GROMACS .gro file of N, CA and C in nm:
model
  507
    1MET      N    1   0.085  -0.117   0.000
    1MET     CA    2   0.000   0.000   0.000
    1MET      C    3   0.089   0.123   0.000
    2ASN      N    4   0.061   0.220  -0.088
    2ASN     CA    5   0.135   0.344  -0.096
    2ASN      C    6   0.068   0.447  -0.008
    3THR      N    7   0.139   0.494   0.094
    3THR     CA    8   0.083   0.598   0.179
    3THR      C    9   0.181   0.713   0.188
    4HIS      N   10   0.131   0.832   0.199
    4HIS     CA   11   0.211   0.952   0.213
    4HIS      C   12   0.249   0.964   0.359
    5PRO      N   13   0.374   1.004   0.388
    5PRO     CA   14   0.416   1.009   0.529
    5PRO      C   15   0.339   1.109   0.612
    6ASN      N   16   0.277   1.209   0.552
    6ASN     CA   17   0.206   1.311   0.630
    6ASN      C   18   0.056   1.289   0.638
    7ILE      N   19   0.005   1.181   0.578
    7ILE     CA   20  -0.140   1.164   0.577
    7ILE      C   21  -0.190   1.139   0.719
    8SER      N   22  -0.302   1.198   0.751
    8SER     CA   23  -0.354   1.186   0.887
    8SER      C   24  -0.476   1.096   0.889
    9LYS      N   25  -0.503   1.038   1.005
    9LYS     CA   26  -0.625   0.959   1.021
    9LYS      C   27  -0.747   1.046   0.999
   10PHE      N   28  -0.740   1.171   1.045
   10PHE     CA   29  -0.852   1.263   1.026
   10PHE      C   30  -0.881   1.283   0.878
   11GLY      N   31  -0.777   1.306   0.799
   11GLY     CA   32  -0.796   1.328   0.656
   11GLY      C   33  -0.859   1.208   0.588
   12ALA      N   34  -0.823   1.090   0.631
   12ALA     CA   35  -0.882   0.971   0.572
   12ALA      C   36  -1.029   0.958   0.606
   13LEU      N   37  -1.071   1.021   0.714
   13LEU     CA   38  -1.211   1.014   0.756
   13LEU      C   39  -1.300   1.122   0.695
   14LEU      N   40  -1.244   1.216   0.620
   14LEU     CA   41  -1.325   1.325   0.568
   14LEU      C   42  -1.443   1.278   0.484
   15PRO      N   43  -1.429   1.176   0.398
   15PRO     CA   44  -1.550   1.132   0.328
   15PRO      C   45  -1.659   1.085   0.425
   16VAL      N   46  -1.621   1.025   0.536
   16VAL     CA   47  -1.718   0.981   0.636
   16VAL      C   48  -1.781   1.103   0.702
   17ILE      N   49  -1.700   1.204   0.734
   17ILE     CA   50  -1.752   1.326   0.795
   17ILE      C   51  -1.848   1.395   0.699
   18PHE      N   52  -1.816   1.394   0.569
   18PHE     CA   53  -1.903   1.455   0.468
   18PHE      C   54  -2.042   1.391   0.474
   19PHE      N   55  -2.048   1.259   0.479
   19PHE     CA   56  -2.178   1.193   0.482
   19PHE      C   57  -2.248   1.213   0.615
   20ALA      N   58  -2.174   1.222   0.725
   20ALA     CA   59  -2.236   1.250   0.854
   20ALA      C   60  -2.297   1.389   0.854
   21PHE      N   61  -2.227   1.483   0.790
   21PHE     CA   62  -2.276   1.620   0.784
   21PHE      C   63  -2.400   1.629   0.697
   22ALA      N   64  -2.413   1.539   0.602
   22ALA     CA   65  -2.528   1.543   0.510
   22ALA      C   66  -2.660   1.537   0.584
   23GLY      N   67  -2.661   1.470   0.697
   23GLY     CA   68  -2.786   1.458   0.770
   23GLY      C   69  -2.798   1.552   0.888
   24SER      N   70  -2.713   1.654   0.892
   24SER     CA   71  -2.709   1.738   1.012
   24SER      C   72  -2.793   1.864   1.003
   25GLY      N   73  -2.884   1.872   0.909
   25GLY     CA   74  -2.970   1.988   0.905
   25GLY      C   75  -2.952   2.074   0.782
   26SER      N   76  -2.853   2.049   0.701
   26SER     CA   77  -2.831   2.128   0.581
   26SER      C   78  -2.902   2.061   0.465
   27SER      N   79  -3.002   2.130   0.411
   27SER     CA   80  -3.078   2.071   0.301
   27SER      C   81  -2.991   2.050   0.178
   28ALA      N   82  -2.895   2.139   0.153
   28ALA     CA   83  -2.807   2.122   0.037
   28ALA      C   84  -2.725   1.994   0.052
   29PHE      N   85  -2.677   1.968   0.174
   29PHE     CA   86  -2.599   1.846   0.195
   29PHE      C   87  -2.688   1.723   0.186
   30ALA      N   88  -2.806   1.731   0.241
   30ALA     CA   89  -2.897   1.616   0.235
   30ALA      C   90  -2.930   1.583   0.091
   31GLN      N   91  -2.955   1.686   0.010
   31GLN     CA   92  -2.984   1.662  -0.132
   31GLN      C   93  -2.861   1.606  -0.201
   32ALA      N   94  -2.742   1.662  -0.173
   32ALA     CA   95  -2.621   1.615  -0.238
   32ALA      C   96  -2.591   1.470  -0.204
   33ALA      N   97  -2.621   1.430  -0.082
   33ALA     CA   98  -2.592   1.293  -0.042
   33ALA      C   99  -2.671   1.192  -0.124
   34THR      N  100  -2.786   1.234  -0.176
   34THR     CA  101  -2.867   1.140  -0.254
   34THR      C  102  -2.849   1.157  -0.404
   35THR      N  103  -2.781   1.264  -0.447
   35THR     CA  104  -2.768   1.288  -0.591
   35THR      C  105  -2.624   1.300  -0.637
   36MET      N  106  -2.528   1.260  -0.554
   36MET     CA  107  -2.389   1.276  -0.591
   36MET      C  108  -2.354   1.198  -0.716
   37ASN      N  109  -2.287   1.266  -0.808
   37ASN     CA  110  -2.232   1.204  -0.927
   37ASN      C  111  -2.112   1.286  -0.968
   38PHE      N  112  -1.998   1.258  -0.907
   38PHE     CA  113  -1.878   1.335  -0.932
   38PHE      C  114  -1.804   1.289  -1.057
   39GLY      N  115  -1.848   1.182  -1.119
   39GLY     CA  116  -1.777   1.129  -1.234
   39GLY      C  117  -1.679   1.022  -1.191
   40PRO      N  118  -1.639   0.941  -1.287
   40PRO     CA  119  -1.554   0.825  -1.254
   40PRO      C  120  -1.421   0.862  -1.189
   41ALA      N  121  -1.355   0.967  -1.234
   41ALA     CA  122  -1.224   1.000  -1.177
   41ALA      C  123  -1.235   1.040  -1.031
   42ILE      N  124  -1.335   1.120  -0.996
   42ILE     CA  125  -1.353   1.162  -0.857
   42ILE      C  126  -1.392   1.042  -0.771
   43GLU      N  127  -1.483   0.961  -0.820
   43GLU     CA  128  -1.523   0.842  -0.745
   43GLU      C  129  -1.404   0.750  -0.722
   44GLU      N  130  -1.323   0.733  -0.824
   44GLU     CA  131  -1.202   0.650  -0.812
   44GLU      C  132  -1.105   0.712  -0.712
   45ALA      N  133  -1.085   0.844  -0.722
   45ALA     CA  134  -0.993   0.913  -0.631
   45ALA      C  135  -1.038   0.898  -0.486
   46ASP      N  136  -1.168   0.920  -0.463
   46ASP     CA  137  -1.220   0.907  -0.327
   46ASP      C  138  -1.205   0.765  -0.274
   47ALA      N  139  -1.225   0.666  -0.360
   47ALA     CA  140  -1.209   0.526  -0.318
   47ALA      C  141  -1.063   0.498  -0.280
   48HIS      N  142  -0.971   0.545  -0.362
   48HIS     CA  143  -0.828   0.525  -0.330
   48HIS      C  144  -0.790   0.599  -0.202
   49ARG      N  145  -0.843   0.719  -0.185
   49ARG     CA  146  -0.813   0.797  -0.066
   49ARG      C  147  -0.862   0.725   0.059
   50ALA      N  148  -0.983   0.673   0.053
   50ALA     CA  149  -1.040   0.603   0.168
   50ALA      C  150  -0.957   0.480   0.206
   51GLN      N  151  -0.889   0.423   0.107
   51GLN     CA  152  -0.806   0.305   0.132
   51GLN      C  153  -0.658   0.343   0.151
   52LEU      N  154  -0.632   0.474   0.163
   52LEU     CA  155  -0.497   0.529   0.185
   52LEU      C  156  -0.399   0.494   0.073
   53ARG      N  157  -0.449   0.476  -0.047
   53ARG     CA  158  -0.364   0.454  -0.164
   53ARG      C  159  -0.339   0.592  -0.227
   54VAL      N  160  -0.249   0.665  -0.165
   54VAL     CA  161  -0.229   0.806  -0.194
   54VAL      C  162  -0.184   0.831  -0.337
   55ASP      N  163  -0.089   0.753  -0.387
   55ASP     CA  164  -0.040   0.776  -0.523
   55ASP      C  165  -0.151   0.756  -0.625
   56LEU      N  166  -0.232   0.653  -0.607
   56LEU     CA  167  -0.343   0.628  -0.699
   56LEU      C  168  -0.451   0.736  -0.686
   57ALA      N  169  -0.476   0.780  -0.562
   57ALA     CA  170  -0.574   0.887  -0.541
   57ALA      C  171  -0.526   1.015  -0.608
   58GLU      N  172  -0.400   1.049  -0.590
   58GLU     CA  173  -0.345   1.171  -0.651
   58GLU      C  174  -0.362   1.167  -0.803
   59ALA      N  175  -0.329   1.055  -0.865
   59ALA     CA  176  -0.342   1.043  -1.010
   59ALA      C  177  -0.488   1.060  -1.054
   60ALA      N  178  -0.580   1.002  -0.981
   60ALA     CA  179  -0.722   1.013  -1.016
   60ALA      C  180  -0.773   1.156  -0.996
   61TYR      N  181  -0.732   1.222  -0.887
   61TYR     CA  182  -0.772   1.361  -0.866
   61TYR      C  183  -0.715   1.449  -0.977
   62GLN      N  184  -0.592   1.424  -1.019
   62GLN     CA  185  -0.532   1.502  -1.127
   62GLN      C  186  -0.610   1.483  -1.258
   63ARG      N  187  -0.655   1.360  -1.284
   63ARG     CA  188  -0.736   1.337  -1.405
   63ARG      C  189  -0.868   1.413  -1.397
   64ALA      N  190  -0.931   1.409  -1.281
   64ALA     CA  191  -1.058   1.481  -1.265
   64ALA      C  192  -1.036   1.631  -1.283
   65PHE      N  193  -0.929   1.682  -1.226
   65PHE     CA  194  -0.897   1.825  -1.237
   65PHE      C  195  -0.866   1.862  -1.382
   66ALA      N  196  -0.792   1.777  -1.451
   66ALA     CA  197  -0.758   1.805  -1.591
   66ALA      C  198  -0.883   1.809  -1.679
   67SER      N  199  -0.979   1.723  -1.650
   67SER     CA  200  -1.100   1.719  -1.733
   67SER      C  201  -1.203   1.824  -1.692
   68SER      N  202  -1.198   1.871  -1.568
   68SER     CA  203  -1.295   1.971  -1.519
   68SER      C  204  -1.225   2.073  -1.429
   69PRO      N  205  -1.135   2.155  -1.485
   69PRO     CA  206  -1.053   2.244  -1.401
   69PRO      C  207  -1.129   2.356  -1.331
   70ASN      N  208  -1.253   2.380  -1.369
   70ASN     CA  209  -1.331   2.486  -1.305
   70ASN      C  210  -1.456   2.433  -1.236
   71ASP      N  211  -1.462   2.303  -1.215
   71ASP     CA  212  -1.575   2.243  -1.145
   71ASP      C  213  -1.549   2.255  -0.996
   72PRO      N  214  -1.631   2.332  -0.923
   72PRO     CA  215  -1.603   2.351  -0.781
   72PRO      C  216  -1.606   2.222  -0.699
   73THR      N  217  -1.685   2.124  -0.742
   73THR     CA  218  -1.688   1.998  -0.668
   73THR      C  219  -1.553   1.928  -0.679
   74VAL      N  220  -1.498   1.925  -0.798
   74VAL     CA  221  -1.365   1.865  -0.819
   74VAL      C  222  -1.261   1.945  -0.741
   75LEU      N  223  -1.269   2.077  -0.748
   75LEU     CA  224  -1.170   2.162  -0.680
   75LEU      C  225  -1.172   2.142  -0.529
   76VAL      N  226  -1.292   2.135  -0.470
   76VAL     CA  227  -1.301   2.121  -0.324
   76VAL      C  228  -1.255   1.982  -0.281
   77ARG      N  229  -1.295   1.879  -0.354
   77ARG     CA  230  -1.252   1.743  -0.316
   77ARG      C  231  -1.100   1.729  -0.329
   78TYR      N  232  -1.042   1.785  -0.437
   78TYR     CA  233  -0.898   1.780  -0.456
   78TYR      C  234  -0.828   1.861  -0.348
   79ALA      N  235  -0.883   1.977  -0.312
   79ALA     CA  236  -0.825   2.060  -0.206
   79ALA      C  237  -0.824   1.985  -0.073
   80SER      N  238  -0.932   1.915  -0.044
   80SER     CA  239  -0.940   1.838   0.080
   80SER      C  240  -0.831   1.731   0.083
   81PHE      N  241  -0.812   1.666  -0.029
   81PHE     CA  242  -0.706   1.564  -0.039
   81PHE      C  243  -0.568   1.628  -0.019
   82LYS      N  244  -0.543   1.740  -0.086
   82LYS     CA  245  -0.414   1.808  -0.073
   82LYS      C  246  -0.387   1.845   0.073
   83ARG      N  247  -0.493   1.887   0.143
   83ARG     CA  248  -0.476   1.923   0.283
   83ARG      C  249  -0.431   1.802   0.365
   84THR      N  250  -0.485   1.685   0.336
   84THR     CA  251  -0.446   1.566   0.414
   84THR      C  252  -0.299   1.532   0.393
   85LEU      N  253  -0.244   1.577   0.281
   85LEU     CA  254  -0.102   1.553   0.253
   85LEU      C  255  -0.013   1.661   0.315
   86GLY      N  256  -0.075   1.762   0.377
   86GLY     CA  257   0.002   1.871   0.433
   86GLY      C  258   0.036   1.978   0.331
   87GLU      N  259  -0.026   1.973   0.215
   87GLU     CA  260  -0.001   2.070   0.108
   87GLU      C  261  -0.106   2.181   0.119
   88TYR      N  262  -0.090   2.261   0.225
   88TYR     CA  263  -0.192   2.358   0.263
   88TYR      C  264  -0.207   2.473   0.164
   89GLN      N  265  -0.097   2.525   0.114
   89GLN     CA  266  -0.107   2.637   0.020
   89GLN      C  267  -0.177   2.593  -0.110
   90GLU      N  268  -0.144   2.472  -0.157
   90GLU     CA  269  -0.211   2.419  -0.276
   90GLU      C  270  -0.360   2.401  -0.249
   91SER      N  271  -0.392   2.353  -0.129
   91SER     CA  272  -0.531   2.333  -0.090
   91SER      C  273  -0.607   2.465  -0.090
   92LEU      N  274  -0.549   2.567  -0.027
   92LEU     CA  275  -0.615   2.697  -0.022
   92LEU      C  276  -0.631   2.758  -0.162
   93ALA      N  277  -0.532   2.739  -0.248
   93ALA     CA  278  -0.542   2.790  -0.386
   93ALA      C  279  -0.659   2.723  -0.459
   94LEU      N  280  -0.674   2.593  -0.442
   94LEU     CA  281  -0.786   2.522  -0.505
   94LEU      C  282  -0.920   2.569  -0.448
   95LEU      N  283  -0.925   2.592  -0.318
   95LEU     CA  284  -1.049   2.640  -0.255
   95LEU      C  285  -1.085   2.781  -0.303
   96ASN      N  286  -0.984   2.865  -0.318
   96ASN     CA  287  -1.010   3.000  -0.370
   96ASN      C  288  -1.062   2.993  -0.514
   97ARG      N  289  -1.005   2.902  -0.590
   97ARG     CA  290  -1.051   2.883  -0.729
   97ARG      C  291  -1.196   2.834  -0.730
   98ALA      N  292  -1.230   2.745  -0.638
   98ALA     CA  293  -1.368   2.696  -0.627
   98ALA      C  294  -1.463   2.811  -0.593
   99GLU      N  295  -1.421   2.900  -0.501
   99GLU     CA  296  -1.503   3.016  -0.466
   99GLU      C  297  -1.529   3.104  -0.588
  100GLU      N  298  -1.425   3.124  -0.668
  100GLU     CA  299  -1.441   3.203  -0.791
  100GLU      C  300  -1.540   3.136  -0.886
  101ALA      N  301  -1.527   3.006  -0.902
  101ALA     CA  302  -1.618   2.933  -0.992
  101ALA      C  303  -1.762   2.946  -0.946
  102ILE      N  304  -1.784   2.935  -0.815
  102ILE     CA  305  -1.920   2.949  -0.760
  102ILE      C  306  -1.971   3.091  -0.781
  103ALA      N  307  -1.885   3.189  -0.760
  103ALA     CA  308  -1.925   3.329  -0.780
  103ALA      C  309  -1.964   3.354  -0.926
  104ASN      N  310  -1.907   3.275  -1.017
  104ASN     CA  311  -1.938   3.288  -1.159
  104ASN      C  312  -2.052   3.197  -1.203
  105GLY      N  313  -2.123   3.138  -1.106
  105GLY     CA  314  -2.242   3.061  -1.137
  105GLY      C  315  -2.228   2.910  -1.138
  106ALA      N  316  -2.107   2.858  -1.114
  106ALA     CA  317  -2.090   2.712  -1.110
  106ALA      C  318  -2.155   2.657  -0.984
  107VAL      N  319  -2.200   2.533  -0.991
  107VAL     CA  320  -2.269   2.471  -0.879
  107VAL      C  321  -2.177   2.371  -0.809
  108LEU      N  322  -2.168   2.383  -0.679
  108LEU     CA  323  -2.090   2.291  -0.597
  108LEU      C  324  -2.185   2.190  -0.535
  109ILE      N  325  -2.164   2.063  -0.563
  109ILE     CA  326  -2.244   1.960  -0.499
  109ILE      C  327  -2.210   1.964  -0.349
  110GLY      N  328  -2.312   1.981  -0.268
  110GLY     CA  329  -2.292   1.997  -0.125
  110GLY      C  330  -2.313   2.141  -0.082
  111GLY      N  331  -2.318   2.231  -0.179
  111GLY     CA  332  -2.346   2.371  -0.150
  111GLY      C  333  -2.227   2.445  -0.095
  112PRO      N  334  -2.242   2.577  -0.079
  112PRO     CA  335  -2.132   2.660  -0.032
  112PRO      C  336  -2.085   2.624   0.109
  113GLU      N  337  -2.174   2.564   0.189
  113GLU     CA  338  -2.131   2.526   0.324
  113GLU      C  339  -2.025   2.417   0.321
  114TYR      N  340  -2.027   2.332   0.220
  114TYR     CA  341  -1.923   2.229   0.206
  114TYR      C  342  -1.788   2.295   0.178
  115LEU      N  343  -1.789   2.396   0.091
  115LEU     CA  344  -1.666   2.471   0.063
  115LEU      C  345  -1.616   2.537   0.190
  116GLN      N  346  -1.706   2.601   0.265
  116GLN     CA  347  -1.664   2.672   0.385
  116GLN      C  348  -1.614   2.576   0.494
  117LEU      N  349  -1.677   2.462   0.507
  117LEU     CA  350  -1.629   2.361   0.602
  117LEU      C  351  -1.486   2.320   0.567
  118THR      N  352  -1.463   2.291   0.439
  118THR     CA  353  -1.330   2.251   0.394
  118THR      C  354  -1.230   2.364   0.414
  119LYS      N  355  -1.272   2.486   0.383
  119LYS     CA  356  -1.182   2.601   0.398
  119LYS      C  357  -1.150   2.626   0.546
  120GLY      N  358  -1.248   2.614   0.633
  120GLY     CA  359  -1.224   2.632   0.775
  120GLY      C  360  -1.124   2.531   0.830
  121ILE      N  361  -1.142   2.405   0.792
  121ILE     CA  362  -1.049   2.300   0.836
  121ILE      C  363  -0.909   2.330   0.784
  122THR      N  364  -0.901   2.371   0.658
  122THR     CA  365  -0.770   2.398   0.598
  122THR      C  366  -0.701   2.515   0.665
  123HIS      N  367  -0.775   2.623   0.694
  123HIS     CA  368  -0.714   2.735   0.765
  123HIS      C  369  -0.659   2.689   0.900
  124TYR      N  370  -0.735   2.608   0.970
  124TYR     CA  371  -0.688   2.559   1.100
  124TYR      C  372  -0.564   2.472   1.084
  125ARG      N  373  -0.567   2.382   0.986
  125ARG     CA  374  -0.455   2.289   0.969
  125ARG      C  375  -0.327   2.360   0.928
  126THR      N  376  -0.336   2.475   0.860
  126THR     CA  377  -0.215   2.547   0.823
  126THR      C  378  -0.146   2.603   0.947
  127GLY      N  379  -0.226   2.630   1.051
  127GLY     CA  380  -0.171   2.690   1.171
  127GLY      C  381  -0.142   2.839   1.154
  128ILE      N  382  -0.172   2.892   1.036
  128ILE     CA  383  -0.142   3.031   1.007
  128ILE      C  384  -0.257   3.121   1.046
  129ASP      N  385  -0.380   3.076   1.019
  129ASP     CA  386  -0.495   3.165   1.036
  129ASP      C  387  -0.608   3.096   1.112
  130ASN      N  388  -0.584   3.070   1.239
  130ASN     CA  389  -0.687   3.006   1.320
  130ASN      C  390  -0.808   3.096   1.340
  131ALA      N  391  -0.786   3.227   1.340
  131ALA     CA  392  -0.898   3.320   1.355
  131ALA      C  393  -0.995   3.305   1.237
  132ALA      N  394  -0.941   3.283   1.118
  132ALA     CA  395  -1.027   3.263   1.001
  132ALA      C  396  -1.109   3.136   1.017
  133ALA      N  397  -1.047   3.032   1.067
  133ALA     CA  398  -1.119   2.906   1.088
  133ALA      C  399  -1.232   2.926   1.189
  134VAL      N  400  -1.204   2.992   1.299
  134VAL     CA  401  -1.306   3.017   1.401
  134VAL      C  402  -1.421   3.098   1.341
  135ALA      N  403  -1.387   3.203   1.265
  135ALA     CA  404  -1.490   3.289   1.205
  135ALA      C  405  -1.578   3.210   1.107
  136ILE      N  406  -1.516   3.125   1.026
  136ILE     CA  407  -1.593   3.045   0.930
  136ILE      C  408  -1.691   2.954   1.003
  137PHE      N  409  -1.643   2.883   1.103
  137PHE     CA  410  -1.730   2.790   1.174
  137PHE      C  411  -1.840   2.863   1.251
  138LYS      N  412  -1.807   2.972   1.316
  138LYS     CA  413  -1.909   3.046   1.392
  138LYS      C  414  -2.015   3.104   1.299
  139LYS      N  415  -1.974   3.154   1.184
  139LYS     CA  416  -2.070   3.209   1.087
  139LYS      C  417  -2.170   3.102   1.043
  140PHE      N  418  -2.119   2.984   1.011
  140PHE     CA  419  -2.209   2.880   0.962
  140PHE      C  420  -2.290   2.816   1.074
  141ILE      N  421  -2.242   2.820   1.197
  141ILE     CA  422  -2.323   2.772   1.309
  141ILE      C  423  -2.443   2.865   1.327
  142GLU      N  424  -2.421   2.995   1.307
  142GLU     CA  425  -2.533   3.090   1.314
  142GLU      C  426  -2.635   3.060   1.205
  143GLU      N  427  -2.587   3.032   1.082
  143GLU     CA  428  -2.677   3.006   0.970
  143GLU      C  429  -2.740   2.867   0.975
  144TYR      N  430  -2.665   2.770   1.026
  144TYR     CA  431  -2.711   2.631   1.031
  144TYR      C  432  -2.693   2.579   1.173
  145PRO      N  433  -2.778   2.620   1.266
  145PRO     CA  434  -2.758   2.585   1.407
  145PRO      C  435  -2.760   2.435   1.436
  146ASP      N  436  -2.818   2.356   1.348
  146ASP     CA  437  -2.822   2.211   1.371
  146ASP      C  438  -2.707   2.137   1.305
  147ALA      N  439  -2.615   2.209   1.243
  147ALA     CA  440  -2.504   2.146   1.171
  147ALA      C  441  -2.396   2.101   1.269
  148ALA      N  442  -2.403   1.977   1.307
  148ALA     CA  443  -2.311   1.923   1.408
  148ALA      C  444  -2.165   1.929   1.363
  149ALA      N  445  -2.139   1.914   1.235
  149ALA     CA  446  -2.001   1.914   1.187
  149ALA      C  447  -1.932   2.047   1.216
  150TYR      N  448  -2.002   2.158   1.200
  150TYR     CA  449  -1.940   2.287   1.229
  150TYR      C  450  -1.910   2.301   1.377
  151ARG      N  451  -2.001   2.256   1.461
  151ARG     CA  452  -1.977   2.263   1.606
  151ARG      C  453  -1.857   2.176   1.644
  152LEU      N  454  -1.849   2.059   1.585
  152LEU     CA  455  -1.737   1.968   1.612
  152LEU      C  456  -1.605   2.032   1.571
  153HIS      N  457  -1.600   2.087   1.451
  153HIS     CA  458  -1.475   2.145   1.403
  153HIS      C  459  -1.440   2.273   1.478
  154LEU      N  460  -1.540   2.351   1.516
  154LEU     CA  461  -1.512   2.469   1.597
  154LEU      C  462  -1.451   2.426   1.731
  155ALA      N  463  -1.503   2.319   1.788
  155ALA     CA  464  -1.446   2.269   1.914
  155ALA      C  465  -1.301   2.225   1.895
  156TYR      N  466  -1.271   2.156   1.783
  156TYR     CA  467  -1.132   2.116   1.755
  156TYR      C  468  -1.041   2.239   1.749
  157VAL      N  469  -1.087   2.342   1.678
  157VAL     CA  470  -1.007   2.463   1.663
  157VAL      C  471  -0.988   2.530   1.798
  158GLU      N  472  -1.095   2.545   1.874
  158GLU     CA  473  -1.084   2.610   2.004
  158GLU      C  474  -0.987   2.535   2.095
  159ILE      N  475  -0.995   2.404   2.097
  159ILE     CA  476  -0.901   2.325   2.177
  159ILE      C  477  -0.760   2.343   2.125
  160GLY      N  478  -0.744   2.342   1.993
  160GLY     CA  479  -0.612   2.355   1.932
  160GLY      C  480  -0.543   2.487   1.961
  161VAL      N  481  -0.621   2.592   1.980
  161VAL     CA  482  -0.562   2.722   2.009
  161VAL      C  483  -0.563   2.752   2.158
  162GLY      N  484  -0.599   2.653   2.240
  162GLY     CA  485  -0.591   2.668   2.385
  162GLY      C  486  -0.716   2.724   2.451
  163ASN      N  487  -0.829   2.724   2.380
  163ASN     CA  488  -0.954   2.776   2.436
  163ASN      C  489  -1.048   2.659   2.470
  164ALA      N  490  -1.004   2.571   2.556
  164ALA     CA  491  -1.083   2.454   2.589
  164ALA      C  492  -1.220   2.491   2.645
  165SER      N  493  -1.228   2.598   2.723
  165SER     CA  494  -1.358   2.636   2.780
  165SER      C  495  -1.454   2.678   2.670
  166GLU      N  496  -1.406   2.743   2.565
  166GLU     CA  497  -1.491   2.779   2.451
  166GLU      C  498  -1.538   2.656   2.377
  167ALA      N  499  -1.456   2.555   2.372
  167ALA     CA  500  -1.488   2.432   2.301
  167ALA      C  501  -1.608   2.361   2.365
  168LEU      N  502  -1.624   2.380   2.495
  168LEU     CA  503  -1.731   2.312   2.566
  168LEU      C  504  -1.864   2.384   2.555
  169ASN      N  505  -1.866   2.506   2.505
  169ASN     CA  506  -1.990   2.583   2.494
  169ASN      C  507  -2.069   2.544   2.372
   0.00000   0.00000   0.00000
């Protein structure tokens, strides 16, 4: 099995977290969970990622990106993968590109909250902009008060920056 030395257990669980979030009160996520069709390359990439076959996942994500370079779903999924490898700047660049595509009318399966969840996690994982991660999660908790994933990730960030008491609220 080919694994990247920096891959984290958390990163491998992101597809599971995505599906858990689908039922947490976000209608866009609930709809996406039943209508997902990312295409063969993305499905293959996600399967390889879940099995920690990093080299095969990378190749499949690159094929998906090459065939759909402005598809926000491809961009966000690839960004999430890059983050698990510790390639944070590449991840943020892909997420910014996805935001541009959405602003220009492209549709992200999972809705903008999926992009923001991924962006918040990535900001936290870089260690550079924890305030941005906190702001992203707090904003979406206000908009989606039943979204357990945002509360969970906000708690991770608060604990990570030494605000354990905030994490418990």
